[in-house]
């Protein structure tokens, strides 16, 4: 079946460090989105990125659709970056039916 | 601009009861979808509504249902609650198809 795999599952960083999160998907996608779930459960949309590269402050993302993966870069990490990062993809159809990966749990320490 | 509003924030029910959750989308958003999040299964798609029509449905039993009103507000209903229905229920809205999704804060449902 359709699969979305994220790595690493867990990551601990010191404040100021950089990191790369990876999302692999098993089929061609119509869209791909990255989300951050904070400790209170709120899911924040970071990027809508079916292909190409985007940047937003300390965060950037790249999706290589032909090779079926996406990367999320976090630079100069801060404690507020802690939480779970999800990659979600839509494989087809007309509806907003996203398939989520299992997430990368990030903890940023002082 | 107000975000996606979900009510209530917390709910405690007992097995066999039914529950209705509400979602008010961002102004101008016509697509409303619902997701269930549990520690064991992660985030799973329940269904999506667009212009009062259900466009897609996930692999959940018929006890889970929803509807959308003409003002795009949506409700989901779970009947005959089971212990396994305990979860965070998240609503997400978008302007249309294949667009950026915005999530509400969720309703944490506990079934005792």
PDB file of C-alpha atoms in Angstrom:
ATOM      1  CA  UNK A   1       0.000   0.000   0.000  1.00  0.00           C
ATOM      2  CA  UNK A   2       0.849   3.664   0.024  1.00  0.00           C
ATOM      3  CA  UNK A   3       3.654   4.439   2.434  1.00  0.00           C
ATOM      4  CA  UNK A   4       5.180   7.558   3.911  1.00  0.00           C
ATOM      5  CA  UNK A   5       8.326   7.006   5.937  1.00  0.00           C
ATOM      6  CA  UNK A   6      10.106   9.595   8.030  1.00  0.00           C
ATOM      7  CA  UNK A   7      13.569   9.541   9.515  1.00  0.00           C
ATOM      8  CA  UNK A   8      14.976   9.790  12.044  1.00  0.00           C
ATOM      9  CA  UNK A   9      12.110   8.894  14.425  1.00  0.00           C
ATOM     10  CA  UNK A  10      13.726  10.822  17.269  1.00  0.00           C
ATOM     11  CA  UNK A  11      16.265  13.615  17.366  1.00  0.00           C
ATOM     12  CA  UNK A  12      17.864  15.504  20.235  1.00  0.00           C
ATOM     13  CA  UNK A  13      19.735  18.714  19.443  1.00  0.00           C
ATOM     14  CA  UNK A  14      21.470  21.408  21.380  1.00  0.00           C
ATOM     15  CA  UNK A  15      20.199  24.888  20.781  1.00  0.00           C
ATOM     16  CA  UNK A  16      21.926  26.416  17.775  1.00  0.00           C
ATOM     17  CA  UNK A  17      22.500  23.145  15.938  1.00  0.00           C
ATOM     18  CA  UNK A  18      21.239  22.356  12.453  1.00  0.00           C
ATOM     19  CA  UNK A  19      19.275  19.300  11.391  1.00  0.00           C
ATOM     20  CA  UNK A  20      17.799  17.559   8.362  1.00  0.00           C
ATOM     21  CA  UNK A  21      14.582  15.542   8.485  1.00  0.00           C
ATOM     22  CA  UNK A  22      13.707  13.171   5.664  1.00  0.00           C
ATOM     23  CA  UNK A  23      10.426  11.967   4.190  1.00  0.00           C
ATOM     24  CA  UNK A  24      10.261   9.125   1.655  1.00  0.00           C
ATOM     25  CA  UNK A  25       7.047   8.275  -0.159  1.00  0.00           C
ATOM     26  CA  UNK A  26       6.120   5.273  -2.241  1.00  0.00           C
ATOM     27  CA  UNK A  27       4.258   6.809  -5.182  1.00  0.00           C
ATOM     28  CA  UNK A  28       3.841   9.986  -7.216  1.00  0.00           C
ATOM     29  CA  UNK A  29       2.178  12.745  -5.208  1.00  0.00           C
ATOM     30  CA  UNK A  30      -0.177  15.604  -5.972  1.00  0.00           C
ATOM     31  CA  UNK A  31       0.944  17.534  -2.983  1.00  0.00           C
ATOM     32  CA  UNK A  32       3.259  17.274  -0.006  1.00  0.00           C
ATOM     33  CA  UNK A  33       3.076  19.306   3.183  1.00  0.00           C
ATOM     34  CA  UNK A  34       5.245  19.591   6.276  1.00  0.00           C
ATOM     35  CA  UNK A  35       3.691  20.214   9.681  1.00  0.00           C
ATOM     36  CA  UNK A  36       4.983  20.916  13.169  1.00  0.00           C
ATOM     37  CA  UNK A  37       2.913  19.662  16.086  1.00  0.00           C
ATOM     38  CA  UNK A  38       3.724  21.584  19.242  1.00  0.00           C
ATOM     39  CA  UNK A  39       3.533  20.084  22.732  1.00  0.00           C
ATOM     40  CA  UNK A  40      -0.080  21.303  23.051  1.00  0.00           C
ATOM     41  CA  UNK A  41      -1.151  19.307  20.005  1.00  0.00           C
ATOM     42  CA  UNK A  42      -1.544  22.156  17.545  1.00  0.00           C
ATOM     43  CA  UNK A  43      -0.490  21.281  14.000  1.00  0.00           C
ATOM     44  CA  UNK A  44       1.140  24.177  12.185  1.00  0.00           C
ATOM     45  CA  UNK A  45       1.597  24.076   8.433  1.00  0.00           C
ATOM     46  CA  UNK A  46       5.228  24.797   7.612  1.00  0.00           C
ATOM     47  CA  UNK A  47       5.330  24.199   3.868  1.00  0.00           C
ATOM     48  CA  UNK A  48       3.171  23.206   0.948  1.00  0.00           C
ATOM     49  CA  UNK A  49       5.828  21.798  -1.360  1.00  0.00           C
ATOM     50  CA  UNK A  50       4.941  19.182  -4.012  1.00  0.00           C
ATOM     51  CA  UNK A  51       8.236  19.936  -5.752  1.00  0.00           C
ATOM     52  CA  UNK A  52      11.171  22.325  -5.624  1.00  0.00           C
ATOM     53  CA  UNK A  53      12.628  24.300  -2.731  1.00  0.00           C
ATOM     54  CA  UNK A  54      11.104  26.841  -0.360  1.00  0.00           C
ATOM     55  CA  UNK A  55      12.489  28.807   2.552  1.00  0.00           C
ATOM     56  CA  UNK A  56      10.814  30.447   5.511  1.00  0.00           C
ATOM     57  CA  UNK A  57      13.196  31.998   8.004  1.00  0.00           C
ATOM     58  CA  UNK A  58      15.334  29.317   9.629  1.00  0.00           C
ATOM     59  CA  UNK A  59      13.362  26.564   7.918  1.00  0.00           C
ATOM     60  CA  UNK A  60      13.632  25.349   4.367  1.00  0.00           C
ATOM     61  CA  UNK A  61      12.297  22.361   2.474  1.00  0.00           C
ATOM     62  CA  UNK A  62      13.132  20.557  -0.722  1.00  0.00           C
ATOM     63  CA  UNK A  63      11.028  17.978  -2.533  1.00  0.00           C
ATOM     64  CA  UNK A  64      12.473  15.853  -5.325  1.00  0.00           C
ATOM     65  CA  UNK A  65       9.277  14.372  -6.704  1.00  0.00           C
ATOM     66  CA  UNK A  66      10.985  12.196  -9.311  1.00  0.00           C
ATOM     67  CA  UNK A  67      13.010  10.478  -6.578  1.00  0.00           C
ATOM     68  CA  UNK A  68      10.087  10.413  -4.106  1.00  0.00           C
ATOM     69  CA  UNK A  69      11.583  12.201  -1.138  1.00  0.00           C
ATOM     70  CA  UNK A  70      11.437  15.493   0.681  1.00  0.00           C
ATOM     71  CA  UNK A  71      13.818  17.100   3.162  1.00  0.00           C
ATOM     72  CA  UNK A  72      13.129  19.628   5.902  1.00  0.00           C
ATOM     73  CA  UNK A  73      16.086  21.683   7.093  1.00  0.00           C
ATOM     74  CA  UNK A  74      16.113  23.405  10.458  1.00  0.00           C
ATOM     75  CA  UNK A  75      18.990  25.788  11.040  1.00  0.00           C
ATOM     76  CA  UNK A  76      20.089  27.399  14.310  1.00  0.00           C
ATOM     77  CA  UNK A  77      17.523  25.384  16.238  1.00  0.00           C
ATOM     78  CA  UNK A  78      15.692  26.917  19.193  1.00  0.00           C
ATOM     79  CA  UNK A  79      13.859  25.292  22.105  1.00  0.00           C
ATOM     80  CA  UNK A  80      10.578  26.418  20.536  1.00  0.00           C
ATOM     81  CA  UNK A  81      11.334  24.113  17.583  1.00  0.00           C
ATOM     82  CA  UNK A  82      10.708  21.120  19.844  1.00  0.00           C
ATOM     83  CA  UNK A  83       7.759  18.924  18.961  1.00  0.00           C
ATOM     84  CA  UNK A  84       6.876  16.430  16.262  1.00  0.00           C
ATOM     85  CA  UNK A  85       7.413  17.101  12.574  1.00  0.00           C
ATOM     86  CA  UNK A  86       5.098  15.373  10.128  1.00  0.00           C
ATOM     87  CA  UNK A  87       5.318  14.947   6.417  1.00  0.00           C
ATOM     88  CA  UNK A  88       1.960  14.390   4.707  1.00  0.00           C
ATOM     89  CA  UNK A  89       1.236  13.555   1.094  1.00  0.00           C
ATOM     90  CA  UNK A  90      -1.743  13.307  -1.185  1.00  0.00           C
ATOM     91  CA  UNK A  91      -1.443  10.585  -3.776  1.00  0.00           C
ATOM     92  CA  UNK A  92      -4.303  11.372  -6.060  1.00  0.00           C
ATOM     93  CA  UNK A  93      -7.951  12.203  -6.386  1.00  0.00           C
ATOM     94  CA  UNK A  94      -9.661  15.504  -5.858  1.00  0.00           C
ATOM     95  CA  UNK A  95     -10.000  15.567  -2.105  1.00  0.00           C
ATOM     96  CA  UNK A  96      -7.673  16.751   0.619  1.00  0.00           C
ATOM     97  CA  UNK A  97      -6.943  13.232   1.793  1.00  0.00           C
ATOM     98  CA  UNK A  98      -3.484  13.364   3.278  1.00  0.00           C
ATOM     99  CA  UNK A  99      -1.489  10.338   4.307  1.00  0.00           C
ATOM    100  CA  UNK A 100       0.766  11.227   7.213  1.00  0.00           C
ATOM    101  CA  UNK A 101       4.143   9.806   8.069  1.00  0.00           C
ATOM    102  CA  UNK A 102       4.868   8.627  11.600  1.00  0.00           C
ATOM    103  CA  UNK A 103       6.761  11.803  12.392  1.00  0.00           C
ATOM    104  CA  UNK A 104      10.143  12.886  13.733  1.00  0.00           C
ATOM    105  CA  UNK A 105      10.130  13.844  17.400  1.00  0.00           C
ATOM    106  CA  UNK A 106      12.580  16.697  17.947  1.00  0.00           C
ATOM    107  CA  UNK A 107      13.831  17.881  21.305  1.00  0.00           C
ATOM    108  CA  UNK A 108      16.010  20.975  21.430  1.00  0.00           C
ATOM    109  CA  UNK A 109      17.923  21.437  24.680  1.00  0.00           C
ATOM    110  CA  UNK A 110      19.755  24.437  26.114  1.00  0.00           C
TER     111      UNK A 110
ATOM    112  CA  UNK B   1      -8.164  36.569  10.335  1.00  0.00           C
ATOM    113  CA  UNK B   2      -9.521  33.907  12.663  1.00  0.00           C
ATOM    114  CA  UNK B   3      -8.078  30.418  12.438  1.00  0.00           C
ATOM    115  CA  UNK B   4      -9.852  27.081  12.406  1.00  0.00           C
ATOM    116  CA  UNK B   5     -12.052  26.793  15.485  1.00  0.00           C
ATOM    117  CA  UNK B   6     -12.929  23.453  17.020  1.00  0.00           C
ATOM    118  CA  UNK B   7     -15.297  22.905  19.896  1.00  0.00           C
ATOM    119  CA  UNK B   8     -15.290  21.555  22.468  1.00  0.00           C
ATOM    120  CA  UNK B   9     -11.597  21.297  23.396  1.00  0.00           C
ATOM    121  CA  UNK B  10     -12.100  18.351  25.727  1.00  0.00           C
ATOM    122  CA  UNK B  11     -14.832  15.737  26.054  1.00  0.00           C
ATOM    123  CA  UNK B  12     -15.332  12.812  28.387  1.00  0.00           C
ATOM    124  CA  UNK B  13     -17.934  10.243  27.440  1.00  0.00           C
ATOM    125  CA  UNK B  14     -18.814   6.680  28.404  1.00  0.00           C
ATOM    126  CA  UNK B  15     -19.050   3.654  26.158  1.00  0.00           C
ATOM    127  CA  UNK B  16     -22.246   3.485  24.133  1.00  0.00           C
ATOM    128  CA  UNK B  17     -22.868   7.222  24.127  1.00  0.00           C
ATOM    129  CA  UNK B  18     -22.642   9.402  21.061  1.00  0.00           C
ATOM    130  CA  UNK B  19     -20.727  12.626  20.519  1.00  0.00           C
ATOM    131  CA  UNK B  20     -20.819  15.569  18.118  1.00  0.00           C
ATOM    132  CA  UNK B  21     -17.765  17.685  17.391  1.00  0.00           C
ATOM    133  CA  UNK B  22     -17.810  21.023  15.615  1.00  0.00           C
ATOM    134  CA  UNK B  23     -15.410  22.789  13.271  1.00  0.00           C
ATOM    135  CA  UNK B  24     -15.608  26.343  11.938  1.00  0.00           C
ATOM    136  CA  UNK B  25     -13.235  26.925   9.019  1.00  0.00           C
ATOM    137  CA  UNK B  26     -11.181  29.956   8.137  1.00  0.00           C
ATOM    138  CA  UNK B  27     -13.298  32.449   6.231  1.00  0.00           C
ATOM    139  CA  UNK B  28     -13.320  31.566   2.535  1.00  0.00           C
ATOM    140  CA  UNK B  29     -12.294  27.956   3.068  1.00  0.00           C
ATOM    141  CA  UNK B  30     -14.745  25.513   1.536  1.00  0.00           C
ATOM    142  CA  UNK B  31     -12.945  22.233   2.149  1.00  0.00           C
ATOM    143  CA  UNK B  32     -13.171  20.710   5.615  1.00  0.00           C
ATOM    144  CA  UNK B  33     -11.527  17.413   6.475  1.00  0.00           C
ATOM    145  CA  UNK B  34     -11.334  15.440   9.708  1.00  0.00           C
ATOM    146  CA  UNK B  35      -8.479  13.384  11.107  1.00  0.00           C
ATOM    147  CA  UNK B  36      -8.104  11.086  14.088  1.00  0.00           C
ATOM    148  CA  UNK B  37      -4.809  10.999  15.984  1.00  0.00           C
ATOM    149  CA  UNK B  38      -3.907   8.203  18.388  1.00  0.00           C
ATOM    150  CA  UNK B  39      -0.542   7.109  19.784  1.00  0.00           C
ATOM    151  CA  UNK B  40      -0.870   3.710  18.124  1.00  0.00           C
ATOM    152  CA  UNK B  41      -2.196   4.605  14.674  1.00  0.00           C
ATOM    153  CA  UNK B  42      -0.913   8.142  14.248  1.00  0.00           C
ATOM    154  CA  UNK B  43      -2.873  10.594  12.114  1.00  0.00           C
ATOM    155  CA  UNK B  44      -5.587   8.996  10.009  1.00  0.00           C
ATOM    156  CA  UNK B  45      -7.983  10.571   7.536  1.00  0.00           C
ATOM    157  CA  UNK B  46     -11.668  10.275   8.398  1.00  0.00           C
ATOM    158  CA  UNK B  47     -13.513  12.213   5.660  1.00  0.00           C
ATOM    159  CA  UNK B  48     -13.582  15.424   3.691  1.00  0.00           C
ATOM    160  CA  UNK B  49     -16.417  17.755   2.748  1.00  0.00           C
ATOM    161  CA  UNK B  50     -16.532  20.390   0.054  1.00  0.00           C
ATOM    162  CA  UNK B  51     -19.600  22.522  -0.642  1.00  0.00           C
ATOM    163  CA  UNK B  52     -21.737  20.331   1.637  1.00  0.00           C
ATOM    164  CA  UNK B  53     -20.771  17.120  -0.200  1.00  0.00           C
ATOM    165  CA  UNK B  54     -18.618  14.340   1.172  1.00  0.00           C
ATOM    166  CA  UNK B  55     -15.862  13.853  -1.406  1.00  0.00           C
ATOM    167  CA  UNK B  56     -13.783  11.197   0.257  1.00  0.00           C
ATOM    168  CA  UNK B  57     -13.924   8.847   3.199  1.00  0.00           C
ATOM    169  CA  UNK B  58     -11.237   6.971   5.106  1.00  0.00           C
ATOM    170  CA  UNK B  59     -11.347   3.447   6.462  1.00  0.00           C
ATOM    171  CA  UNK B  60     -13.521   3.990   9.491  1.00  0.00           C
ATOM    172  CA  UNK B  61     -16.761   2.228  10.467  1.00  0.00           C
ATOM    173  CA  UNK B  62     -20.155   3.719   9.769  1.00  0.00           C
ATOM    174  CA  UNK B  63     -20.372   4.921  13.373  1.00  0.00           C
ATOM    175  CA  UNK B  64     -18.272   7.847  12.229  1.00  0.00           C
ATOM    176  CA  UNK B  65     -20.213  10.337  10.171  1.00  0.00           C
ATOM    177  CA  UNK B  66     -20.105  13.994   9.306  1.00  0.00           C
ATOM    178  CA  UNK B  67     -21.802  16.804   7.523  1.00  0.00           C
ATOM    179  CA  UNK B  68     -21.117  20.284   6.260  1.00  0.00           C
ATOM    180  CA  UNK B  69     -23.448  23.244   6.333  1.00  0.00           C
ATOM    181  CA  UNK B  70     -23.954  25.974   3.751  1.00  0.00           C
ATOM    182  CA  UNK B  71     -21.641  28.296   5.703  1.00  0.00           C
ATOM    183  CA  UNK B  72     -18.891  25.611   5.432  1.00  0.00           C
ATOM    184  CA  UNK B  73     -19.011  24.789   9.130  1.00  0.00           C
ATOM    185  CA  UNK B  74     -18.754  21.069   9.715  1.00  0.00           C
ATOM    186  CA  UNK B  75     -19.721  18.579  12.372  1.00  0.00           C
ATOM    187  CA  UNK B  76     -18.644  15.023  12.904  1.00  0.00           C
ATOM    188  CA  UNK B  77     -20.587  12.491  14.916  1.00  0.00           C
ATOM    189  CA  UNK B  78     -19.483   9.270  16.518  1.00  0.00           C
ATOM    190  CA  UNK B  79     -22.241   6.953  17.683  1.00  0.00           C
ATOM    191  CA  UNK B  80     -22.056   4.014  20.066  1.00  0.00           C
ATOM    192  CA  UNK B  81     -18.687   5.076  21.415  1.00  0.00           C
ATOM    193  CA  UNK B  82     -16.014   2.469  22.074  1.00  0.00           C
ATOM    194  CA  UNK B  83     -12.929   2.727  24.265  1.00  0.00           C
ATOM    195  CA  UNK B  84     -10.787   2.726  21.136  1.00  0.00           C
ATOM    196  CA  UNK B  85     -12.423   5.937  19.941  1.00  0.00           C
ATOM    197  CA  UNK B  86     -10.433   7.854  22.540  1.00  0.00           C
ATOM    198  CA  UNK B  87      -8.274  10.168  20.451  1.00  0.00           C
ATOM    199  CA  UNK B  88      -7.483  13.694  19.390  1.00  0.00           C
ATOM    200  CA  UNK B  89      -9.865  14.653  16.582  1.00  0.00           C
ATOM    201  CA  UNK B  90      -8.494  17.302  14.287  1.00  0.00           C
ATOM    202  CA  UNK B  91     -10.271  19.392  11.714  1.00  0.00           C
ATOM    203  CA  UNK B  92      -8.382  20.869   8.770  1.00  0.00           C
ATOM    204  CA  UNK B  93      -9.594  23.377   6.226  1.00  0.00           C
ATOM    205  CA  UNK B  94      -8.444  24.646   2.843  1.00  0.00           C
ATOM    206  CA  UNK B  95      -9.679  26.996   0.139  1.00  0.00           C
ATOM    207  CA  UNK B  96     -10.054  24.188  -2.346  1.00  0.00           C
ATOM    208  CA  UNK B  97      -8.430  21.109  -3.759  1.00  0.00           C
ATOM    209  CA  UNK B  98      -4.702  20.471  -3.418  1.00  0.00           C
ATOM    210  CA  UNK B  99      -4.136  23.512  -1.270  1.00  0.00           C
ATOM    211  CA  UNK B 100      -2.383  24.183   1.992  1.00  0.00           C
ATOM    212  CA  UNK B 101      -4.217  22.691   4.968  1.00  0.00           C
ATOM    213  CA  UNK B 102      -4.768  24.592   8.203  1.00  0.00           C
ATOM    214  CA  UNK B 103      -5.593  22.644  11.341  1.00  0.00           C
ATOM    215  CA  UNK B 104      -7.640  23.512  14.378  1.00  0.00           C
ATOM    216  CA  UNK B 105      -6.467  22.830  17.934  1.00  0.00           C
ATOM    217  CA  UNK B 106      -8.452  19.608  18.066  1.00  0.00           C
ATOM    218  CA  UNK B 107     -10.952  17.983  20.381  1.00  0.00           C
ATOM    219  CA  UNK B 108      -9.500  15.521  22.872  1.00  0.00           C
ATOM    220  CA  UNK B 109     -12.095  12.785  23.360  1.00  0.00           C
ATOM    221  CA  UNK B 110     -11.804  10.341  26.231  1.00  0.00           C
ATOM    222  CA  UNK B 111     -14.161   7.357  26.314  1.00  0.00           C
ATOM    223  CA  UNK B 112     -14.453   5.662  29.708  1.00  0.00           C
TER     224      UNK B 112
END
